[in-house]
XYZ file of C-alpha atoms in Angstrom:
602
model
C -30.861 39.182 39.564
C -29.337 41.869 41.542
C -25.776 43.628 40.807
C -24.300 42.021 43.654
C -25.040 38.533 42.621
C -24.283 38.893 39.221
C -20.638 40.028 40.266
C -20.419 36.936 42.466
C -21.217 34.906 39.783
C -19.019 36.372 36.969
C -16.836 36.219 39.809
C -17.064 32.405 40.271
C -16.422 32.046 36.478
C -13.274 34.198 36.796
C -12.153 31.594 39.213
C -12.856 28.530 37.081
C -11.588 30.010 33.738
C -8.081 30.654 35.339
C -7.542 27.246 37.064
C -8.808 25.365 33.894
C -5.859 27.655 32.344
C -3.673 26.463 35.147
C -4.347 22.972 33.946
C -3.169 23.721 30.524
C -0.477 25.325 31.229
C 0.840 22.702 33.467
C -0.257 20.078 30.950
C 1.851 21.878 28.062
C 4.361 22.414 30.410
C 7.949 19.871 30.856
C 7.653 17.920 34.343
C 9.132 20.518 36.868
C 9.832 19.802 40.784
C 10.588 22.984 41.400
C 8.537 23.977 44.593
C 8.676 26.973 46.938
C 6.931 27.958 50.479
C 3.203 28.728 50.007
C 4.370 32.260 51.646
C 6.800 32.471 48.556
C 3.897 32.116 46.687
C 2.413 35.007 47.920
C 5.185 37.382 47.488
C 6.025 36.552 43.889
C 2.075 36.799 43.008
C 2.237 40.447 44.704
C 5.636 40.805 42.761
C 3.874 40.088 39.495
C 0.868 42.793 39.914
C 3.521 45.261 40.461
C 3.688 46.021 44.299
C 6.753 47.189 45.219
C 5.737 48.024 48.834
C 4.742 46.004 52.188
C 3.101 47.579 55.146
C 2.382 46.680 58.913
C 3.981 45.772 62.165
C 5.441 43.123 62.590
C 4.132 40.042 65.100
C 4.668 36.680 66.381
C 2.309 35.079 63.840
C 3.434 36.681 60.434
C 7.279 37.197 61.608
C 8.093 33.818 59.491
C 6.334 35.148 56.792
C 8.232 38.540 56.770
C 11.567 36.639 56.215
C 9.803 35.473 52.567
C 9.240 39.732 52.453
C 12.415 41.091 53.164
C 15.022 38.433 51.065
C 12.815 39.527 48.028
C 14.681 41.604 45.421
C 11.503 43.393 44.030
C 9.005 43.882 47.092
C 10.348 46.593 50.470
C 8.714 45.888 54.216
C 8.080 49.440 54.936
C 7.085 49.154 58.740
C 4.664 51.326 60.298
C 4.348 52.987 63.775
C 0.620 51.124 63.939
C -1.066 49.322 62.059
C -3.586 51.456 61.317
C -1.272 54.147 59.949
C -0.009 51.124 57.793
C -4.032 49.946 56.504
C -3.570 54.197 55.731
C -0.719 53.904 53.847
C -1.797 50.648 51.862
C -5.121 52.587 50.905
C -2.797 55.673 49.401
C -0.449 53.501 47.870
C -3.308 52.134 45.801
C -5.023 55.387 44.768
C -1.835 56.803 43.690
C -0.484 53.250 42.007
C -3.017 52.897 39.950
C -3.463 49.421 38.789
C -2.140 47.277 41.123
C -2.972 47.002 45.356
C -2.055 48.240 48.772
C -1.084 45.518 50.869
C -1.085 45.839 54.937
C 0.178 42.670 56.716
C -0.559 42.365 60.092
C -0.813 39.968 63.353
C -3.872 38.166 64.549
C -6.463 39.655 66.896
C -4.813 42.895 68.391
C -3.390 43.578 64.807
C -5.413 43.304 62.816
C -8.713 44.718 64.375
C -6.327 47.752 64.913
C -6.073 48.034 60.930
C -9.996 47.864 60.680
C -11.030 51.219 59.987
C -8.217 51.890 57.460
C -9.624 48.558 55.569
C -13.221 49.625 56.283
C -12.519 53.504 54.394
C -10.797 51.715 51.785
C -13.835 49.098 51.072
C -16.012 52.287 51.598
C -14.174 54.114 48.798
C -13.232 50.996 46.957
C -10.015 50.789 47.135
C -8.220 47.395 46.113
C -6.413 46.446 49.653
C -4.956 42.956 50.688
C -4.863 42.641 53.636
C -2.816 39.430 55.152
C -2.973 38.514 58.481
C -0.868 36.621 60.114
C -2.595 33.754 62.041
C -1.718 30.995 64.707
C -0.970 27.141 62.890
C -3.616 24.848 61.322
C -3.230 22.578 64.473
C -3.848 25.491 66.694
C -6.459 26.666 64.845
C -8.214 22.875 65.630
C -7.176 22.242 69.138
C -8.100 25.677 70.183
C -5.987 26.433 73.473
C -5.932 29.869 75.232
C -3.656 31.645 72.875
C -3.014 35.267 73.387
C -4.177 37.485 71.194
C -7.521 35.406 71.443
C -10.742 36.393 72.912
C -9.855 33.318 74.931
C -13.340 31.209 74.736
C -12.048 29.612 71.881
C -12.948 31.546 68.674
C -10.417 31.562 66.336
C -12.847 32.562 63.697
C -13.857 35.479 65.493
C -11.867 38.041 63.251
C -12.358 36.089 59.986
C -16.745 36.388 60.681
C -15.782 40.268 61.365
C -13.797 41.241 58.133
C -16.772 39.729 56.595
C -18.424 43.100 56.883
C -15.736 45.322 55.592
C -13.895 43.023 52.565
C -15.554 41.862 49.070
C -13.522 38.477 49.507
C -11.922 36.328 52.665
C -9.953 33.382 52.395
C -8.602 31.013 55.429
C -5.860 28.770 54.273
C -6.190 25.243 55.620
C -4.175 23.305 53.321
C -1.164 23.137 51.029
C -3.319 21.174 48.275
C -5.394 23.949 48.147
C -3.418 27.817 48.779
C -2.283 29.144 45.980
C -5.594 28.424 44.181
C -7.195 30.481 47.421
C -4.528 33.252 46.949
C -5.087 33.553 43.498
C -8.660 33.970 44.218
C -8.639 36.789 46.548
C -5.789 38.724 44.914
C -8.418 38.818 41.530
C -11.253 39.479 43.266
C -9.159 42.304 44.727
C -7.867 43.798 41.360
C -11.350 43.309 39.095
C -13.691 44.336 42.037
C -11.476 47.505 43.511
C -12.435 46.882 46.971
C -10.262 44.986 50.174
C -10.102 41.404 50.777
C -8.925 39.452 53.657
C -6.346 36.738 53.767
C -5.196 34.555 56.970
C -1.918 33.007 56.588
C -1.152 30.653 59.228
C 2.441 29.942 60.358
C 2.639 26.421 59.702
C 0.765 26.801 56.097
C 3.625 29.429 54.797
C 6.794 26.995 55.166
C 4.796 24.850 53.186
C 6.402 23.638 49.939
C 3.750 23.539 46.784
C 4.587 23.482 42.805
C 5.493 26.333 41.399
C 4.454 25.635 37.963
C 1.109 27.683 39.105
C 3.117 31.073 38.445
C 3.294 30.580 34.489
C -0.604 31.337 34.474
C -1.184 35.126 35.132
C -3.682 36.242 37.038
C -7.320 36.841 34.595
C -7.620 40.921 35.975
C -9.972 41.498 33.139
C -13.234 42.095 34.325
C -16.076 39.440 32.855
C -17.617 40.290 29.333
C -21.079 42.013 29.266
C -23.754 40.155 27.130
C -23.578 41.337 23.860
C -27.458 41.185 23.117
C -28.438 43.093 26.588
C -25.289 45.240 26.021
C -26.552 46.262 22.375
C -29.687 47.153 23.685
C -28.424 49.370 26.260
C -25.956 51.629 23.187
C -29.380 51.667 21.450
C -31.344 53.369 24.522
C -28.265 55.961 25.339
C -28.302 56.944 21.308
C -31.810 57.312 21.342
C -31.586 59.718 24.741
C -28.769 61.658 22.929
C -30.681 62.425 20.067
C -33.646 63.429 21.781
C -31.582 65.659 23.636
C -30.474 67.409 20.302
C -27.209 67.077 21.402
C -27.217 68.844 24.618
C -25.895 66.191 27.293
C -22.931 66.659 29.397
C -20.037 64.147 30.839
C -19.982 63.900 35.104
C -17.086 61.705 36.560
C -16.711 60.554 39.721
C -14.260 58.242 41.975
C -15.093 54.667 40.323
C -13.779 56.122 36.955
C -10.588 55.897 38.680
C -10.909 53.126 41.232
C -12.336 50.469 38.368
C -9.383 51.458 35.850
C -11.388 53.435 33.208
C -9.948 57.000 32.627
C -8.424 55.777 29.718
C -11.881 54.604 28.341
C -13.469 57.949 29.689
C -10.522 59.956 27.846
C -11.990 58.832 25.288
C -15.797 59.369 25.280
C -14.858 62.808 26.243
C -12.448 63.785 23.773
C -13.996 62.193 20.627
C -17.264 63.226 21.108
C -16.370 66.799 22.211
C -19.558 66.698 25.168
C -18.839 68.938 28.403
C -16.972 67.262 31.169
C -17.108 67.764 34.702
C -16.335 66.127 38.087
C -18.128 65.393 41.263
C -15.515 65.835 44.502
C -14.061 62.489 44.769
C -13.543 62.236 40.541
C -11.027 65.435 40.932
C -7.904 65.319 38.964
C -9.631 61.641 36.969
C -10.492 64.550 33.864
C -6.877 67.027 33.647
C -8.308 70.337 34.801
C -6.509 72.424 32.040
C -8.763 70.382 29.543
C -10.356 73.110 27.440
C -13.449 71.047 27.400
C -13.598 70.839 31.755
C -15.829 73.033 33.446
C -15.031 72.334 37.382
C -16.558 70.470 40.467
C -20.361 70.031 40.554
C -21.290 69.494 43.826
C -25.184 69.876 44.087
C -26.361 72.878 45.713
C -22.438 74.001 46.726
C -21.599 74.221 42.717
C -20.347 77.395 41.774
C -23.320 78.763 39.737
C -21.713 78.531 36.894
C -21.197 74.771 36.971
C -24.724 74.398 38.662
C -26.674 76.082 35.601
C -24.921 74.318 32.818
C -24.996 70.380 34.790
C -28.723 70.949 36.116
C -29.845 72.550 32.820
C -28.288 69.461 30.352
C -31.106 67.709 28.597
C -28.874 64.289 29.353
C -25.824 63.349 31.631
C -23.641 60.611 31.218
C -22.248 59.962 35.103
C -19.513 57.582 35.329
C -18.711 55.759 38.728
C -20.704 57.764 40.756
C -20.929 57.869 44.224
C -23.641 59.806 45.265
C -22.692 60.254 49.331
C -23.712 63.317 51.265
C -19.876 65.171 51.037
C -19.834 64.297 47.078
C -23.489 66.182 46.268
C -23.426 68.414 48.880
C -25.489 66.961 51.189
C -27.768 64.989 48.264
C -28.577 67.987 47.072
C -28.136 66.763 43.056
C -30.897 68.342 41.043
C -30.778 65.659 37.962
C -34.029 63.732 37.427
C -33.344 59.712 36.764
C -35.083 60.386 33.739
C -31.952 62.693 32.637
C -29.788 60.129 33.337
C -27.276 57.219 32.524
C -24.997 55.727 35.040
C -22.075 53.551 34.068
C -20.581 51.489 36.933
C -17.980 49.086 37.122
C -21.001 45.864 37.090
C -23.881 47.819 35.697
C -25.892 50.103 33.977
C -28.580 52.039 34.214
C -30.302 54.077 31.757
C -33.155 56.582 33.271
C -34.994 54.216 35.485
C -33.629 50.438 33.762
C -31.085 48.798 35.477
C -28.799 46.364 33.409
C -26.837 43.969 36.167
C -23.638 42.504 34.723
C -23.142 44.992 31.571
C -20.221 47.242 33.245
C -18.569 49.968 31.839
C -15.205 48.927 31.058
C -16.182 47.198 28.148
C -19.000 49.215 27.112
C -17.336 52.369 27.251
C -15.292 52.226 23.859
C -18.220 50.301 22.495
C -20.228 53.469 23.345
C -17.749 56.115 22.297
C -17.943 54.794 18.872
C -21.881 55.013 18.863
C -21.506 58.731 19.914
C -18.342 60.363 18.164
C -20.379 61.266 14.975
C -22.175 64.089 17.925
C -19.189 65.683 18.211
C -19.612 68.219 15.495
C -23.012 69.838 17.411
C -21.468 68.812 20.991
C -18.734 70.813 20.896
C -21.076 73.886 20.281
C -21.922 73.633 23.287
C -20.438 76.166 26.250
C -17.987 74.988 29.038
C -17.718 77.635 31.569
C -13.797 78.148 32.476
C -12.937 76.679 36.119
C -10.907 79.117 37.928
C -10.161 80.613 40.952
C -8.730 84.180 41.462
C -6.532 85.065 43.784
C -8.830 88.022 45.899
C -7.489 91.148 47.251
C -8.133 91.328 50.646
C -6.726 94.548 53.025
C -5.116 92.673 55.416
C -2.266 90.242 55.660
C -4.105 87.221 57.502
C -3.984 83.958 55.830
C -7.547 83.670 55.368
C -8.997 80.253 53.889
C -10.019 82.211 50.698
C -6.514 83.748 49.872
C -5.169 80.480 50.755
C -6.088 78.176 48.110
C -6.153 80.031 44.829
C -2.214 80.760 46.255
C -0.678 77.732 47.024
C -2.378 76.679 43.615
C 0.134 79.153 42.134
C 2.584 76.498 43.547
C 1.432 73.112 42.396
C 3.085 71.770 39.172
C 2.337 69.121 36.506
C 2.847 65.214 38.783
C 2.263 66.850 41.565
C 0.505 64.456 44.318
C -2.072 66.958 46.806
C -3.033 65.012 49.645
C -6.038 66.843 51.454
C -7.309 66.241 54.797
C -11.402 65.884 55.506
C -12.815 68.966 56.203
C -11.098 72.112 56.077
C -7.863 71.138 53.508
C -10.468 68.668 51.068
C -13.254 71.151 50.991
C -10.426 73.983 49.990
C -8.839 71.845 47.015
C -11.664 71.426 45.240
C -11.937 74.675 43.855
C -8.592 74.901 42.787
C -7.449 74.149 39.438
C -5.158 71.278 39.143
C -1.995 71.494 36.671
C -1.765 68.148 34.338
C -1.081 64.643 35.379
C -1.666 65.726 39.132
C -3.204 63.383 41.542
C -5.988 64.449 44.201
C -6.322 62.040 46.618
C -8.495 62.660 49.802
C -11.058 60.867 51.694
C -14.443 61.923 51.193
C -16.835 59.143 52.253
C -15.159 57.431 54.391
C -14.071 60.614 56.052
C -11.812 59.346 59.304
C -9.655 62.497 60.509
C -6.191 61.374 60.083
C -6.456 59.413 57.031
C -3.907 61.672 55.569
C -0.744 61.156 57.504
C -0.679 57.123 56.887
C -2.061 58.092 53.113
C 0.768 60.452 52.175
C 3.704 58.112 53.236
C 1.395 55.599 50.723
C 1.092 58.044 48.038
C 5.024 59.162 48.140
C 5.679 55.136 47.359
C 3.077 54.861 44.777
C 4.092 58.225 42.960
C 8.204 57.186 43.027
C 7.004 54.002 41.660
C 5.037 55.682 38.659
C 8.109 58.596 38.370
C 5.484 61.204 39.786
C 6.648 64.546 41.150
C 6.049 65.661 44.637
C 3.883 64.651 46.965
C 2.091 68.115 49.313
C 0.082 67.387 52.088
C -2.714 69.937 53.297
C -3.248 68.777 57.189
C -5.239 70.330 60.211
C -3.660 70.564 63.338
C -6.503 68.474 64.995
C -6.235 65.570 61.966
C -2.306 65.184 62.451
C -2.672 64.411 65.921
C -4.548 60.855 65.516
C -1.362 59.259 63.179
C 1.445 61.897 63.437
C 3.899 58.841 64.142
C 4.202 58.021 60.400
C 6.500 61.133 59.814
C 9.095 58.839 61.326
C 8.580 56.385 58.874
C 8.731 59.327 55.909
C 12.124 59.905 57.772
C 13.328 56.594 58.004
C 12.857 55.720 54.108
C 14.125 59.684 52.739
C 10.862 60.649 52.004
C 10.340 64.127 51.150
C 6.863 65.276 51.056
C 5.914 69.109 51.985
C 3.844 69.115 54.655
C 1.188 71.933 55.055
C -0.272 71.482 58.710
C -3.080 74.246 59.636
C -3.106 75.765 63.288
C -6.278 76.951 63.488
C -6.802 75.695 67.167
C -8.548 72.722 67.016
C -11.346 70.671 64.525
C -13.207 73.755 62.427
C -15.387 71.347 60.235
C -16.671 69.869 63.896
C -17.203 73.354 64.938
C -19.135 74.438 61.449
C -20.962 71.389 62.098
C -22.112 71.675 66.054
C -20.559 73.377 69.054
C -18.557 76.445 67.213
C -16.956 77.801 70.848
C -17.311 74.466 72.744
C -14.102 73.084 74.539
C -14.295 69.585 72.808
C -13.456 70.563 69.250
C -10.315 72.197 71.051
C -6.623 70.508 71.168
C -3.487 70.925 72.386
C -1.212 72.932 70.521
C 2.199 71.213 69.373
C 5.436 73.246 68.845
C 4.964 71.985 65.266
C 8.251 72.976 63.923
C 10.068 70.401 66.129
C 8.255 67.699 65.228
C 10.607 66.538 62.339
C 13.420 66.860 64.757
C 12.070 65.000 67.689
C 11.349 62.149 64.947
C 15.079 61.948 64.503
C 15.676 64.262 61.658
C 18.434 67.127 61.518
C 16.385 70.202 61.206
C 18.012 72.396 58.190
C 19.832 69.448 56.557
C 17.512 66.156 56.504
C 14.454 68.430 57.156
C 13.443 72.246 57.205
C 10.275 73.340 59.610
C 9.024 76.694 58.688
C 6.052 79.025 60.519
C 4.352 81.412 58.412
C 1.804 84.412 59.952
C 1.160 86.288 57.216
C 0.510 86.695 52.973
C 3.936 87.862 52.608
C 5.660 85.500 54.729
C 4.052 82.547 52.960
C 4.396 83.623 49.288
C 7.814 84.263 49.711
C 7.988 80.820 50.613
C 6.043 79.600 48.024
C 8.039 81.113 46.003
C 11.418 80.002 47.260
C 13.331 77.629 43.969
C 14.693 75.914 47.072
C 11.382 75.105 48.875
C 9.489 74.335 45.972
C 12.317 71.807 44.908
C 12.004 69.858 48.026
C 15.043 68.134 48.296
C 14.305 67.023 51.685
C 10.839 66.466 53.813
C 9.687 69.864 55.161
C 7.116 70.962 57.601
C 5.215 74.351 57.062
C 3.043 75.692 60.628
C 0.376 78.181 58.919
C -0.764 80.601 61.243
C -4.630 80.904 60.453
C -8.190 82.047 61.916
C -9.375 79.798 64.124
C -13.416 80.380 63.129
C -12.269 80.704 59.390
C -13.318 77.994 56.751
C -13.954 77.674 53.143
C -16.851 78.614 51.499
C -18.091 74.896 50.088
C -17.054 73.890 54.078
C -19.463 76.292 55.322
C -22.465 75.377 52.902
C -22.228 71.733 53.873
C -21.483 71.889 57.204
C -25.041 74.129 57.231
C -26.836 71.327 55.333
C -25.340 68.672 57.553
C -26.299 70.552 60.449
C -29.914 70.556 59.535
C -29.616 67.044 58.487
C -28.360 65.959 62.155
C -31.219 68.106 63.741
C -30.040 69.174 66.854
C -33.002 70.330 68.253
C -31.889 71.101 71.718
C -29.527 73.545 71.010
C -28.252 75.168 74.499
């Protein structure tokens, strides 16, 4: 049985366990008739898994349901300029949050099919996003007239069959008898499988009154139990490999460490058994980078050497939530035999060339950690190389992507959220040490220029909710374009993120890639540092806008006790080469290159 079905079905079980524990409940329980609107419902089920933050745009189908929304206490509508700045947003506010969802409400048809691609990155990345659509009534829904917002030949199912694609879990609601069991459904398949799920709410079905003796029953968010004889088996095998690899195996952690709630768990295996620890691209900041037992990003072929020799030349490695994509191994380019290896994932295992379905990691990681602390006396023996990144000394005083990144490292504190755009800004982080309890949060598979913008106002949310420190954004001036509205929204809620946007004339990872001095990876340039204004801010007390041309121009702002407090949102224009990148940026844009194979070149 494959992975997938096995989570379906442990799934299904899930589902049954926690409405036979409805029943009890309810049986124990005194006879209550207190009721409340199935879009109540909703809300106070959000309320409990600890979202504190709505987005969308509002629309004629889910304005009814908004009302529910904005009279709670304990759950904000934020309100976004689109709605797929808002899907954006939803997918940040879930990295950073960790533990509960993003949740982006919008309208039927023309809203929601806007917020596809956000939900479509965050399913890519997995990414636990609800979103709630607004829908026309039940009766509607039967009768089928022209409605707007309809492809008007009478599918009202058209969207549902189409988030099929891009969410682990849908759900129509057609009944009162039957909703909250169907929202309790989809918000747990949300939480325990980390990816997006799709929920139509139609207008008539949310001022419907249903018990509310459901609520007493929490939501089951632990993920299903692995079988304890195949489970067993699978400790034995990894022992064995450890042995036979006298000790000599290293840690690699990637995004679903994160994403399927086990850094605690991998904190764990690391530090008790004392084995090397690094990260691929999208597992940055999961391991604190000023861990004495971290050696740095391995990235395939891009790895520094350093990192390369010591993860390619490890008799065994322990990966945990990989996700091998082209931008996370630079360009597949991962020189680890399967017979080296053991992959934990979130709903199986596989040791060297075994698969295990159903025996996931979060319960077999303490299980193993156990098994392999008596190693740690031989594994910690074994040399880490020490990731860091000088500042160079160049004779000039042009920003240049390698002066850049090692110095506005200098500036990043412990809490600190860095946002990083694809392609220039992501492919500069990486190299940069971290300080501890920072958050990286970028978008490497899913890769959709823009991302950032509608992420950061997401990420500033989740990080005031966790009593994280700032939240710095690292933008090109290309990216911004696509979803610049949301600064508005940053404005309109006090937001105060530091905003790093990169004139270098136009999209340099499409020019690395194909066309380096062709007109369509040009754009328009902005006058950058009036952009807060124009969004209605009062440039030098609600905002500050800053250009910077050279070194000394932008390390005395860096350096600035005011600046780096940010008090209020601010906006920094860096002046920069337009044919300069970083060095990682240029290695895989060359192996892309080849990898597209354009042959006619002109």
């Amino acid at each position: 049985m494959s992975s997938t079905a096995v989570a379906s079905l442990q799934a299904e079980v899930t589902r049954l366990r926690h409405e036979l524990q409805t029943l009890k409940v309810d049986g124990e329980s005194p006879v209550s008739n207190e009721t409340l609107f199935v879009g109540q419902y909703l809300v106070e089920r959000l309320v409990q898994l600890g979202v504190t933050k709505m987005f969308g745009v509002p629309g004629d189908f889910n304005l009814g349901f908004l009302d529910f929304v904005e009279d709670h206490p304990k759950i904000d509508w934020v309100g976004d300029c689109n709605e797929l700045n808002a899907a954006y947003a939803a997918d940040g506010y879930a990295r950073v949050h960790e533990g509960t969802i993003g949740v982006v409400t919008t309208t039927f048809g023309v809203g929601e099919l806007s917020a596809m691609n956000g939900i479509a990155g965050a399913f890519s990345e997995h990414v636990p996003v609800l979103h709630l659509v607004g829908v026309p009534s039940t009766h509607q829904q039967k009768s089928k007239p022209m409605l707007h917002h309809t492809l008007g030949d009478g599918r009202f199912d058209a969207y549902y069959e189409a988030s099929k694609q891009f969410t682990i879990a849908q759900a129509s609601l057609k009944s009162k008898e039957t909703a909250a069991a169907e929202i309790d459904r989809i918000l747990t398949d949300c939480v325990v499988m980390a990816r997006p799920v799709y929920l139509m709410l139609p207008t008539d079905l949310a001022y419907e009154r249903i018990p509310a003796n459901r609520l007493r029953t929490p939501l089951n968010l632990e993920p299903p139990e692995n079988d304890a004889e195949v489970e067993n088996f699978v400790l034995d095998e990894i022992v064995k490999l450890v042995e036979e690899a006298q000790n000599d195996a290293i840690i690699l952690v990637d995004a679903c460490a994160v994403r399927h709630g086990v850094k605690k768990e991998v904190e764990e295996l690391y530090k008790r058994t004392g084995f090397p620890v690094y990260s691929a691209p999208m597992g940055k900041s999961v391991v604190p980078e000023s861990y004495e037992r971290y050696g740095g990003i391995y990235v395939g072929s891009i790895s520094s050497e350093a990192v390369k020799e010591k993860v390619e030349s490890a008799k065994l490695i322990l990966s945990v939530g990989a996700l091998k994509s082209d931008f996370n191994t630079g360009n597949f380019t991962y020189h680890i035999p399967t017979q080296r290896t053991v992959e934990l994932h979130s709903d199986h295992t596989r040791v060297q060339f075994a698969g295990f379905p159903g025996i996931g990691m979060k319960r077999l990681l303490p299980k193993l950690t156990a098994r392999l602390q008596p190693f740690q006396g031989d594994a910690v023996q074994l040399s880490v190389p020490k990731f860091q990144l000088p500042l160079p000394q160049e004779d000039n005083d042009v920003i240049s992507q390698a002066w850049l990144w090692p110095r506005v490292g200098q500036f990043f504190k412990p809490k600190d959220i860095i946002v990083a755009e694809t392609g220039t800004s992501s492919f500069g982080v990486l190299d940069i040490p971290l300080p501890q309890d920072s958050i990286f949060v970028s978008q490497i598979l899913w890769g959709s220029i823009g991302w950032t913008v509608g992420a950061t106002l997401g990420a500033a949310f989740g990080g005031l909710d966790r009593g994280l420190g700032r939240t710095i954004l690292f933008v090109g001036d290309g990216s911004i374009q696509l979803t610049v509205q949301e600064l508005s929204v940053m404005l309109r809620w006090g937001l105060k993120p530091i905003i790093f946007v990169l004139n270098n004339s136009g999209y340099t990872i499409e020019r690395y890639l194909h066309g380096m001095h062709r007109k369509y990876n040009d754009i328009s340039n902005w006058r950058w540092t009036k952009l807060l204004e124009t969004f209605g801010a009062e440039e030098g007390k609600s905002a500050k806008s800053y250009t910077v041309r050279t070194k000394d121009e932008l390390s005395a702002l860096l350096d600035d006790p005011t600046f780096a407090k940010a008090d209020v949102i601010q906006l920094v224009e860096l002046i920069m080469p337009q044919h300069d990148a970083p060095r990682a940026l240029k290695v895989q844009a060359e192996l892309s290159g080849k990898t597209n194979r354009y042959v006619a070149e002109i």
